Amino acid sequence: MSRTTPRRRGRGALATTLVALSLLISACSGSTDSQDKAQAPAKPGEKVDLRFWSWVPGVDKAVDKWNATHPDIRVKLEKIPAGSSGGYAKMRAALKSGNAPDLAQVEYQEIPSFLLENGLVNLSEYGADKSRSKFVDWQWQQGVFGSAVYAIPQASGPMGMFYRSDLFEKWGIAPPKTWDEYAQAAEKIRKADPKAYIGTFPPGNSAWFTALAWQAGAKWFGVDGDNWTVNIDSPETLKVAAFWDEMRTKKLIKTEPDFANGWYKDLQSGAITSWVSAQWGDAIISGNAPKTAGKWAVAPMPQWTKGANVSANWGGSSTAVLKGAKHIPEALKFAEWLNTDPESVDLLLQGGYGWPAGADAYKGSSLDKPSEFYGGQKYNEVFAEADKNIDTSWKWIPTIAATYQHLNDGFQAAVAGKGTFVSAVQQAQKQTVEDLQRKGLKVSTGQ
């Protein structure tokens, strides 16, 4: 009951909020979906070519599978940098020049931004709503605004904690169940091996911090009437920031960037002994520290309240049809197949694309098996449970990329000796309000 009650409450509020959010975005963007003439499907035997931009590992094999089984609708995949690494800039430039691909990878948090720029097709006009039952509901809702569907969900990132089970056992440390125990474990690790740390706070990756605030109960964004609400500096978020400030000043953690050469080396050497991360982190570890096979295990995220079972989401992507697409019905057909066909999902899983958005895709899949790399543990059971315990009422704003950058700037300054993580959060609150106001949107603070 404790798990299901918040989910039900969140979904009830979600519908109301999304209606308002849709109205806000439409008002600002001048969206004219209803004025666009719906495209008819291609005639039988007519050949259709689709352009698809994505950076998801393994997607090339899924596209090959589609092309082998759908000779009349050929998909040409163009691999692009990840969204925050240049992919979104490329998409926006293409939309502006009128040369956008038919389909593209768009992360959940970026969907409002593309909507604000009138860059996505209303897929409800092409029957997308009929596919709702094929997907995990909260992931489906990431692409729904008001009564319209703007993206087909692909994957998410329920969170847990990867840890070096061999080293934890050697040092007599149990996987921490609370964040207090996490701090205690960090101290024990530093004493056991001065070269080892429990983890790093990546100052340039505020998406990770966002997920931790999400788990702590923060609700950064919402809609109140015709106002966006911004509440980044909530007590829940400041608690998380203060925790990591203390960990940093006591030198119990590293503060090096994640997904960088030094961090990969630390995963390989045991200088970093755990990683609170999303499910897709499994492929990151196994792919970059192959010689540590059999030495890792997975536990639930540490909790702020002893005995609680609260998780969060880090990451998540959709397949969206971009404005200007020449073959929308066929693009929608491909997007649904890509993210629900069992063979396609398996190929994407092999590439480590994340936690499937398809309903019941976990059971019987390659995720639903013990892993030799993770010591024979059927470790995805941890993430399956985590997926049930995410606050699905979390919202995004159309300027989230700027918010991430504000936090990154503040965190990096704190690591360099200027300010704290707490002050970085407080500054990001002010800057985010200004970002939205510059877009012409009404903003209030607090929930």
Tab-separated table of C-alpha atoms in Angstrom:
chain	number	residue	atom	x	y	z
A	1	MET	CA	0.000	0.000	0.000
A	2	SER	CA	2.814	2.404	0.854
A	3	ARG	CA	4.121	1.981	-2.668
A	4	THR	CA	0.902	2.315	-4.568
A	5	THR	CA	-0.706	5.198	-2.726
A	6	PRO	CA	1.753	7.896	-3.833
A	7	ARG	CA	1.613	6.609	-7.409
A	8	ARG	CA	-2.151	6.908	-7.513
A	9	ARG	CA	-2.068	10.342	-5.995
A	10	GLY	CA	0.616	11.456	-8.434
A	11	ARG	CA	-1.265	10.258	-11.479
A	12	GLY	CA	-4.405	12.025	-10.378
A	13	ALA	CA	-2.579	15.315	-10.170
A	14	LEU	CA	-0.703	14.530	-13.350
A	15	ALA	CA	-3.666	14.686	-15.660
A	16	THR	CA	-4.702	18.105	-14.407
A	17	THR	CA	-1.193	19.442	-14.570
A	18	LEU	CA	-0.538	18.208	-18.075
A	19	VAL	CA	-3.640	19.878	-19.392
A	20	ALA	CA	-2.473	23.174	-17.963
A	21	LEU	CA	1.055	22.583	-19.164
A	22	SER	CA	-0.163	21.926	-22.673
A	23	LEU	CA	-2.110	25.164	-22.678
A	24	LEU	CA	0.902	27.089	-21.449
A	25	ILE	CA	3.171	25.636	-24.092
A	26	SER	CA	0.671	26.101	-26.870
A	27	ALA	CA	0.096	29.707	-25.857
A	28	CYS	CA	3.799	30.461	-25.893
A	29	SER	CA	4.785	28.509	-28.968
A	30	GLY	CA	1.854	29.466	-31.082
A	31	SER	CA	1.419	25.776	-31.827
A	32	THR	CA	-0.937	25.239	-34.707
A	33	ASP	CA	-1.193	21.471	-34.848
A	34	SER	CA	-4.844	21.654	-35.703
A	35	GLN	CA	-4.013	23.766	-38.736
A	36	ASP	CA	-1.654	21.148	-40.153
A	37	LYS	CA	-3.302	18.901	-42.657
A	38	ALA	CA	-2.971	15.295	-41.511
A	39	GLN	CA	-0.960	13.137	-43.844
A	40	ALA	CA	-2.477	10.013	-45.354
A	41	PRO	CA	-0.593	6.713	-45.122
A	42	ALA	CA	1.400	5.633	-48.140
A	43	LYS	CA	-0.483	3.643	-50.739
A	44	PRO	CA	0.051	-0.141	-50.826
A	45	GLY	CA	3.319	-0.917	-52.567
A	46	GLU	CA	4.552	2.684	-52.313
A	47	LYS	CA	8.126	2.916	-51.083
A	48	VAL	CA	8.801	5.218	-48.133
A	49	ASP	CA	12.164	6.392	-46.816
A	50	LEU	CA	12.469	7.686	-43.247
A	51	ARG	CA	15.374	9.551	-41.697
A	52	PHE	CA	16.037	8.776	-38.032
A	53	TRP	CA	18.549	10.517	-35.759
A	54	SER	CA	19.618	8.701	-32.609
A	55	TRP	CA	22.595	8.021	-30.374
A	56	VAL	CA	21.188	5.005	-28.536
A	57	PRO	CA	23.570	2.052	-28.415
A	58	GLY	CA	22.232	-0.944	-30.280
A	59	VAL	CA	19.680	1.026	-32.257
A	60	ASP	CA	21.535	0.274	-35.506
A	61	LYS	CA	20.809	-3.426	-35.101
A	62	ALA	CA	17.146	-2.756	-34.409
A	63	VAL	CA	16.927	-0.556	-37.489
A	64	ASP	CA	18.566	-3.303	-39.555
A	65	LYS	CA	15.943	-5.712	-38.254
A	66	TRP	CA	13.148	-3.326	-39.239
A	67	ASN	CA	14.551	-2.801	-42.717
A	68	ALA	CA	14.850	-6.555	-43.223
A	69	THR	CA	11.209	-7.120	-42.350
A	70	HIS	CA	9.581	-3.940	-43.719
A	71	PRO	CA	10.779	-3.526	-47.301
A	72	ASP	CA	8.265	-0.775	-48.111
A	73	ILE	CA	9.309	1.515	-45.246
A	74	ARG	CA	13.050	1.915	-45.173
A	75	VAL	CA	14.670	3.683	-42.211
A	76	LYS	CA	17.989	5.410	-42.682
A	77	LEU	CA	19.686	5.790	-39.313
A	78	GLU	CA	22.061	8.669	-38.726
A	79	LYS	CA	23.983	8.402	-35.471
A	80	ILE	CA	24.351	11.779	-33.786
A	81	PRO	CA	26.017	12.903	-30.568
A	82	ALA	CA	23.956	12.500	-27.409
A	83	GLY	CA	21.478	15.323	-26.954
A	84	SER	CA	23.423	17.355	-24.413
A	85	SER	CA	26.635	16.771	-26.366
A	86	GLY	CA	25.379	18.426	-29.512
A	87	GLY	CA	22.506	16.250	-30.663
A	88	TYR	CA	19.794	18.706	-29.648
A	89	ALA	CA	21.622	21.644	-31.200
A	90	LYS	CA	21.754	19.683	-34.454
A	91	MET	CA	18.034	18.909	-34.253
A	92	ARG	CA	17.082	22.509	-33.568
A	93	ALA	CA	19.225	23.734	-36.431
A	94	ALA	CA	17.559	21.214	-38.729
A	95	LEU	CA	14.091	22.261	-37.571
A	96	LYS	CA	14.969	25.887	-38.164
A	97	SER	CA	16.267	25.200	-41.662
A	98	GLY	CA	13.316	22.977	-42.550
A	99	ASN	CA	15.527	19.936	-43.011
A	100	ALA	CA	14.711	17.931	-39.888
A	101	PRO	CA	14.679	14.132	-39.979
A	102	ASP	CA	11.370	12.303	-39.720
A	103	LEU	CA	12.236	10.856	-36.309
A	104	ALA	CA	14.690	11.663	-33.547
A	105	GLN	CA	15.751	10.652	-30.080
A	106	VAL	CA	14.400	13.091	-27.485
A	107	GLU	CA	14.942	12.581	-23.776
A	108	TYR	CA	11.930	12.967	-21.522
A	109	GLN	CA	13.173	16.158	-19.903
A	110	GLU	CA	13.643	17.793	-23.302
A	111	ILE	CA	10.152	17.130	-24.666
A	112	PRO	CA	8.667	20.360	-23.182
A	113	SER	CA	11.497	22.351	-24.726
A	114	PHE	CA	10.859	20.941	-28.203
A	115	LEU	CA	7.146	21.515	-27.732
A	116	LEU	CA	7.773	25.133	-26.824
A	117	GLU	CA	9.663	25.469	-30.090
A	118	ASN	CA	6.802	23.809	-31.974
A	119	GLY	CA	9.162	21.058	-33.082
A	120	LEU	CA	7.068	17.936	-32.484
A	121	VAL	CA	4.144	16.360	-34.322
A	122	ASN	CA	0.873	15.718	-32.508
A	123	LEU	CA	0.763	11.945	-32.900
A	124	SER	CA	-2.753	11.671	-31.510
A	125	GLU	CA	-3.949	12.828	-34.913
A	126	TYR	CA	-2.450	9.606	-36.268
A	127	GLY	CA	-3.904	7.229	-33.712
A	128	ALA	CA	-0.988	7.020	-31.288
A	129	ASP	CA	-3.361	6.886	-28.299
A	130	LYS	CA	-4.360	3.344	-29.276
A	131	SER	CA	-0.877	2.172	-28.259
A	132	ARG	CA	-1.013	3.478	-24.705
A	133	SER	CA	-1.597	0.055	-23.136
A	134	LYS	CA	1.633	-1.235	-24.689
A	135	PHE	CA	3.735	1.003	-22.451
A	136	VAL	CA	4.464	1.621	-18.783
A	137	ASP	CA	1.937	4.310	-17.963
A	138	TRP	CA	4.184	6.899	-16.327
A	139	GLN	CA	6.666	6.661	-19.198
A	140	TRP	CA	3.829	7.028	-21.708
A	141	GLN	CA	2.729	10.183	-19.873
A	142	GLN	CA	6.139	11.762	-20.421
A	143	GLY	CA	5.105	12.448	-24.006
A	144	VAL	CA	1.479	13.401	-23.342
A	145	PHE	CA	0.445	17.031	-22.945
A	146	GLY	CA	-3.200	17.777	-22.525
A	147	SER	CA	-4.983	15.327	-24.796
A	148	ALA	CA	-2.161	15.005	-27.315
A	149	VAL	CA	0.666	12.488	-27.635
A	150	TYR	CA	3.966	13.999	-28.781
A	151	ALA	CA	6.466	11.167	-28.295
A	152	ILE	CA	6.620	7.384	-28.055
A	153	PRO	CA	8.465	6.314	-24.881
A	154	GLN	CA	11.537	4.169	-25.208
A	155	ALA	CA	13.347	3.658	-21.900
A	156	SER	CA	13.924	5.046	-18.418
A	157	GLY	CA	16.488	4.780	-15.652
A	158	PRO	CA	15.221	3.463	-12.312
A	159	MET	CA	18.007	3.800	-9.789
A	160	GLY	CA	19.945	1.525	-7.479
A	161	MET	CA	23.470	1.250	-6.152
A	162	PHE	CA	26.234	-0.672	-7.915
A	163	TYR	CA	28.994	-1.648	-5.515
A	164	ARG	CA	32.174	-3.711	-5.403
A	165	SER	CA	30.949	-6.668	-3.401
A	166	ASP	CA	34.444	-8.139	-3.093
A	167	LEU	CA	35.853	-4.999	-1.479
A	168	PHE	CA	32.821	-4.355	0.713
A	169	GLU	CA	33.055	-7.929	1.993
A	170	LYS	CA	36.823	-7.674	2.488
A	171	TRP	CA	36.378	-4.531	4.601
A	172	GLY	CA	33.332	-5.809	6.498
A	173	ILE	CA	30.985	-3.208	5.051
A	174	ALA	CA	27.344	-3.982	4.328
A	175	PRO	CA	25.614	-2.193	1.449
A	176	PRO	CA	24.255	0.985	3.079
A	177	LYS	CA	20.489	1.048	3.472
A	178	THR	CA	20.326	4.715	4.461
A	179	TRP	CA	22.282	7.806	3.480
A	180	ASP	CA	23.624	7.956	7.056
A	181	GLU	CA	24.964	4.439	6.582
A	182	TYR	CA	26.359	5.546	3.208
A	183	ALA	CA	28.394	8.246	4.957
A	184	GLN	CA	29.548	5.746	7.576
A	185	ALA	CA	30.564	3.287	4.870
A	186	ALA	CA	32.477	6.072	3.119
A	187	GLU	CA	34.512	6.669	6.282
A	188	LYS	CA	35.282	2.955	6.658
A	189	ILE	CA	36.431	2.727	3.058
A	190	ARG	CA	38.767	5.709	3.446
A	191	LYS	CA	40.302	4.071	6.538
A	192	ALA	CA	40.579	0.657	4.892
A	193	ASP	CA	42.301	1.972	1.777
A	194	PRO	CA	43.396	5.614	1.541
A	195	LYS	CA	43.257	5.363	-2.247
A	196	ALA	CA	39.646	4.209	-2.281
A	197	TYR	CA	36.403	6.176	-2.137
A	198	ILE	CA	32.783	5.139	-1.993
A	199	GLY	CA	32.041	7.291	-5.022
A	200	THR	CA	32.254	10.655	-6.677
A	201	PHE	CA	30.051	13.732	-6.795
A	202	PRO	CA	30.274	14.664	-10.488
A	203	PRO	CA	30.149	18.468	-10.455
A	204	GLY	CA	29.426	18.687	-14.168
A	205	ASN	CA	26.519	16.255	-14.173
A	206	SER	CA	23.598	17.882	-12.425
A	207	ALA	CA	21.192	15.373	-13.983
A	208	TRP	CA	22.571	12.908	-11.454
A	209	PHE	CA	22.002	15.355	-8.604
A	210	THR	CA	18.491	15.991	-9.896
A	211	ALA	CA	17.687	12.296	-9.554
A	212	LEU	CA	18.925	12.323	-5.949
A	213	ALA	CA	16.705	15.309	-5.152
A	214	TRP	CA	13.824	13.490	-6.867
A	215	GLN	CA	14.357	10.538	-4.540
A	216	ALA	CA	14.418	12.838	-1.502
A	217	GLY	CA	10.902	14.016	-2.330
A	218	ALA	CA	11.651	17.267	-4.122
A	219	LYS	CA	9.252	18.522	-6.774
A	220	TRP	CA	11.154	21.166	-8.648
A	221	PHE	CA	8.547	22.142	-11.225
A	222	GLY	CA	4.819	22.293	-11.638
A	223	VAL	CA	1.946	24.348	-12.962
A	224	ASP	CA	-0.405	26.483	-10.870
A	225	GLY	CA	-3.153	27.982	-12.990
A	226	ASP	CA	-1.329	29.754	-15.790
A	227	ASN	CA	1.940	29.949	-13.849
A	228	TRP	CA	4.918	27.654	-13.926
A	229	THR	CA	6.097	26.918	-10.401
A	230	VAL	CA	9.780	26.577	-9.604
A	231	ASN	CA	10.873	25.086	-6.296
A	232	ILE	CA	14.428	23.893	-6.829
A	233	ASP	CA	15.623	25.221	-3.468
A	234	SER	CA	13.091	23.200	-1.493
A	235	PRO	CA	14.068	21.773	1.909
A	236	GLU	CA	14.331	18.325	0.307
A	237	THR	CA	16.842	19.508	-2.291
A	238	LEU	CA	18.845	21.568	0.177
A	239	LYS	CA	19.078	18.491	2.413
A	240	VAL	CA	20.637	16.532	-0.429
A	241	ALA	CA	23.019	19.354	-1.309
A	242	ALA	CA	24.091	19.760	2.316
A	243	PHE	CA	24.720	16.020	2.600
A	244	TRP	CA	27.118	16.093	-0.354
A	245	ASP	CA	28.697	19.326	0.875
A	246	GLU	CA	29.600	17.513	4.097
A	247	MET	CA	30.831	14.442	2.237
A	248	ARG	CA	32.992	16.709	0.072
A	249	THR	CA	34.455	18.840	2.854
A	250	LYS	CA	35.272	15.713	4.887
A	251	LYS	CA	36.998	14.300	1.783
A	252	LEU	CA	34.877	11.149	1.945
A	253	ILE	CA	34.114	11.278	-1.778
A	254	LYS	CA	35.837	12.255	-4.956
A	255	THR	CA	34.602	15.190	-6.968
A	256	GLU	CA	35.871	14.084	-10.361
A	257	PRO	CA	33.644	14.049	-13.467
A	258	ASP	CA	31.819	10.849	-14.271
A	259	PHE	CA	32.032	9.367	-17.771
A	260	ALA	CA	35.614	10.639	-18.024
A	261	ASN	CA	38.923	8.819	-18.374
A	262	GLY	CA	39.892	9.244	-14.731
A	263	TRP	CA	36.548	7.949	-13.554
A	264	TYR	CA	36.693	4.907	-15.821
A	265	LYS	CA	40.196	4.188	-14.519
A	266	ASP	CA	38.911	4.406	-10.956
A	267	LEU	CA	36.137	1.926	-11.740
A	268	GLN	CA	38.751	-0.436	-13.108
A	269	SER	CA	41.193	-0.081	-10.206
A	270	GLY	CA	38.766	-0.077	-7.297
A	271	ALA	CA	39.520	3.534	-6.373
A	272	ILE	CA	35.773	4.042	-6.707
A	273	THR	CA	33.860	1.265	-5.015
A	274	SER	CA	30.233	2.114	-5.660
A	275	TRP	CA	27.992	4.142	-7.941
A	276	VAL	CA	24.438	5.231	-7.189
A	277	SER	CA	23.111	5.148	-10.694
A	278	ALA	CA	20.396	4.204	-13.121
A	279	GLN	CA	19.883	0.694	-14.426
A	280	TRP	CA	21.680	1.541	-17.648
A	281	GLY	CA	24.824	1.955	-15.562
A	282	ASP	CA	25.284	-1.808	-15.757
A	283	ALA	CA	26.557	-1.578	-19.322
A	284	ILE	CA	28.779	1.392	-18.450
A	285	ILE	CA	30.559	-0.612	-15.755
A	286	SER	CA	30.811	-3.908	-17.603
A	287	GLY	CA	31.907	-2.191	-20.791
A	288	ASN	CA	34.583	-0.036	-19.199
A	289	ALA	CA	35.844	-2.273	-16.385
A	290	PRO	CA	35.629	-5.754	-17.908
A	291	LYS	CA	38.403	-7.153	-15.698
A	292	THR	CA	36.240	-6.546	-12.624
A	293	ALA	CA	33.734	-9.155	-13.781
A	294	GLY	CA	32.157	-11.041	-10.895
A	295	LYS	CA	33.164	-8.392	-8.349
A	296	TRP	CA	30.120	-6.125	-8.584
A	297	ALA	CA	26.653	-6.418	-7.115
A	298	VAL	CA	23.574	-4.193	-6.948
A	299	ALA	CA	21.587	-2.990	-3.918
A	300	PRO	CA	18.670	-0.568	-3.610
A	301	MET	CA	19.392	3.142	-3.287
A	302	PRO	CA	20.188	4.304	0.246
A	303	GLN	CA	17.121	5.849	1.878
A	304	TRP	CA	16.594	9.101	3.740
A	305	THR	CA	14.182	7.336	6.098
A	306	LYS	CA	15.116	3.963	7.556
A	307	GLY	CA	12.844	1.261	6.234
A	308	ALA	CA	11.578	3.338	3.310
A	309	ASN	CA	11.769	2.112	-0.262
A	310	VAL	CA	11.902	5.180	-2.472
A	311	SER	CA	13.701	5.293	-5.784
A	312	ALA	CA	14.094	7.836	-8.554
A	313	ASN	CA	14.665	8.025	-12.261
A	314	TRP	CA	17.800	9.187	-14.057
A	315	GLY	CA	17.513	9.506	-17.803
A	316	GLY	CA	14.859	8.286	-20.147
A	317	SER	CA	14.242	8.753	-23.811
A	318	SER	CA	11.527	8.752	-26.401
A	319	THR	CA	11.242	8.445	-30.145
A	320	ALA	CA	9.612	11.606	-31.462
A	321	VAL	CA	8.374	12.608	-34.891
A	322	LEU	CA	9.689	16.048	-35.781
A	323	LYS	CA	7.786	18.824	-37.473
A	324	GLY	CA	8.320	18.682	-41.201
A	325	ALA	CA	8.314	14.883	-41.317
A	326	LYS	CA	7.222	13.764	-44.756
A	327	HIS	CA	5.764	10.393	-43.744
A	328	ILE	CA	4.210	10.734	-40.313
A	329	PRO	CA	1.986	7.604	-40.300
A	330	GLU	CA	4.941	5.435	-41.267
A	331	ALA	CA	7.242	7.207	-38.794
A	332	LEU	CA	4.750	6.509	-36.006
A	333	LYS	CA	4.520	2.870	-37.055
A	334	PHE	CA	8.291	2.531	-36.851
A	335	ALA	CA	8.509	4.326	-33.477
A	336	GLU	CA	5.936	1.968	-31.943
A	337	TRP	CA	7.637	-1.113	-33.405
A	338	LEU	CA	11.094	0.020	-32.277
A	339	ASN	CA	9.989	0.296	-28.666
A	340	THR	CA	7.626	-2.664	-28.319
A	341	ASP	CA	8.655	-5.428	-30.702
A	342	PRO	CA	10.322	-8.131	-28.547
A	343	GLU	CA	13.193	-8.636	-30.989
A	344	SER	CA	13.806	-4.913	-31.254
A	345	VAL	CA	13.708	-4.481	-27.476
A	346	ASP	CA	16.164	-7.347	-27.040
A	347	LEU	CA	18.560	-5.761	-29.528
A	348	LEU	CA	18.297	-2.434	-27.695
A	349	LEU	CA	18.837	-4.181	-24.372
A	350	GLN	CA	21.989	-5.789	-25.721
A	351	GLY	CA	23.259	-2.294	-26.408
A	352	GLY	CA	22.404	-1.145	-22.881
A	353	TYR	CA	19.719	1.391	-23.807
A	354	GLY	CA	18.079	1.445	-20.376
A	355	TRP	CA	14.940	0.163	-18.720
A	356	PRO	CA	12.307	-0.661	-21.350
A	357	ALA	CA	9.225	1.504	-21.632
A	358	GLY	CA	7.240	-1.402	-23.033
A	359	ALA	CA	4.757	-2.856	-20.555
A	360	ASP	CA	5.920	-6.221	-19.178
A	361	ALA	CA	9.070	-6.050	-21.313
A	362	TYR	CA	11.236	-7.009	-18.335
A	363	LYS	CA	9.754	-10.442	-17.658
A	364	GLY	CA	11.386	-13.079	-19.809
A	365	SER	CA	13.825	-10.645	-21.409
A	366	SER	CA	17.596	-10.756	-21.198
A	367	LEU	CA	17.265	-8.521	-18.126
A	368	ASP	CA	15.390	-11.257	-16.301
A	369	LYS	CA	18.430	-13.513	-15.846
A	370	PRO	CA	21.391	-13.867	-13.484
A	371	SER	CA	24.536	-12.072	-14.603
A	372	GLU	CA	28.040	-13.500	-14.358
A	373	PHE	CA	29.473	-9.980	-14.366
A	374	TYR	CA	27.399	-9.126	-11.321
A	375	GLY	CA	28.456	-12.199	-9.373
A	376	GLY	CA	25.611	-14.370	-10.561
A	377	GLN	CA	23.060	-11.965	-9.091
A	378	LYS	CA	19.743	-11.498	-10.834
A	379	TYR	CA	20.450	-7.858	-10.242
A	380	ASN	CA	17.707	-6.370	-12.364
A	381	GLU	CA	15.226	-7.481	-9.732
A	382	VAL	CA	16.533	-4.482	-7.769
A	383	PHE	CA	15.667	-2.154	-10.632
A	384	ALA	CA	12.315	-3.817	-11.285
A	385	GLU	CA	11.393	-3.014	-7.698
A	386	ALA	CA	12.881	0.483	-7.984
A	387	ASP	CA	10.742	1.121	-11.053
A	388	LYS	CA	7.656	0.620	-8.890
A	389	ASN	CA	8.813	3.172	-6.336
A	390	ILE	CA	9.458	6.298	-8.390
A	391	ASP	CA	7.415	9.421	-7.752
A	392	THR	CA	5.788	9.636	-11.163
A	393	SER	CA	4.420	13.143	-10.540
A	394	TRP	CA	7.852	14.698	-11.293
A	395	LYS	CA	7.645	17.400	-14.014
A	396	TRP	CA	10.039	19.078	-16.413
A	397	ILE	CA	10.159	22.620	-17.728
A	398	PRO	CA	11.044	23.834	-21.227
A	399	THR	CA	14.272	25.423	-19.985
A	400	ILE	CA	15.684	22.417	-18.120
A	401	ALA	CA	18.937	22.433	-20.095
A	402	ALA	CA	19.700	25.905	-18.749
A	403	THR	CA	18.859	24.770	-15.221
A	404	TYR	CA	21.284	21.880	-15.534
A	405	GLN	CA	23.979	24.276	-16.685
A	406	HIS	CA	23.333	26.664	-13.792
A	407	LEU	CA	23.724	23.801	-11.344
A	408	ASN	CA	26.828	22.530	-13.104
A	409	ASP	CA	28.385	25.974	-12.914
A	410	GLY	CA	27.589	26.273	-9.214
A	411	PHE	CA	28.772	22.779	-8.325
A	412	GLN	CA	32.009	23.214	-10.234
A	413	ALA	CA	32.613	26.551	-8.527
A	414	ALA	CA	32.024	24.923	-5.139
A	415	VAL	CA	34.536	22.199	-5.913
A	416	ALA	CA	36.981	24.957	-6.911
A	417	GLY	CA	36.481	26.621	-3.527
A	418	LYS	CA	33.847	29.214	-4.400
A	419	GLY	CA	30.557	28.631	-2.623
A	420	THR	CA	28.840	25.410	-1.666
A	421	PHE	CA	26.499	22.913	-3.259
A	422	VAL	CA	23.732	24.482	-1.183
A	423	SER	CA	24.430	27.958	-2.525
A	424	ALA	CA	24.605	26.511	-6.044
A	425	VAL	CA	21.065	25.182	-5.656
A	426	GLN	CA	19.804	28.507	-4.304
A	427	GLN	CA	21.380	30.393	-7.202
A	428	ALA	CA	19.965	27.933	-9.751
A	429	GLN	CA	16.489	28.624	-8.363
A	430	LYS	CA	16.818	32.340	-9.105
A	431	GLN	CA	18.353	31.762	-12.532
A	432	THR	CA	15.677	29.263	-13.558
A	433	VAL	CA	12.903	31.708	-12.702
A	434	GLU	CA	14.639	34.293	-14.899
A	435	ASP	CA	15.046	31.752	-17.733
A	436	LEU	CA	11.306	31.091	-17.843
A	437	GLN	CA	10.431	34.760	-17.576
A	438	ARG	CA	12.671	35.524	-20.545
A	439	LYS	CA	10.580	33.024	-22.522
A	440	GLY	CA	7.551	35.129	-21.726
A	441	LEU	CA	6.139	32.607	-19.262
A	442	LYS	CA	4.539	33.421	-15.932
A	443	VAL	CA	6.426	32.013	-12.967
A	444	SER	CA	5.823	31.625	-9.271
A	445	THR	CA	8.042	30.022	-6.692
A	446	GLY	CA	7.226	27.206	-4.305
A	447	GLN	CA	4.759	24.362	-4.758
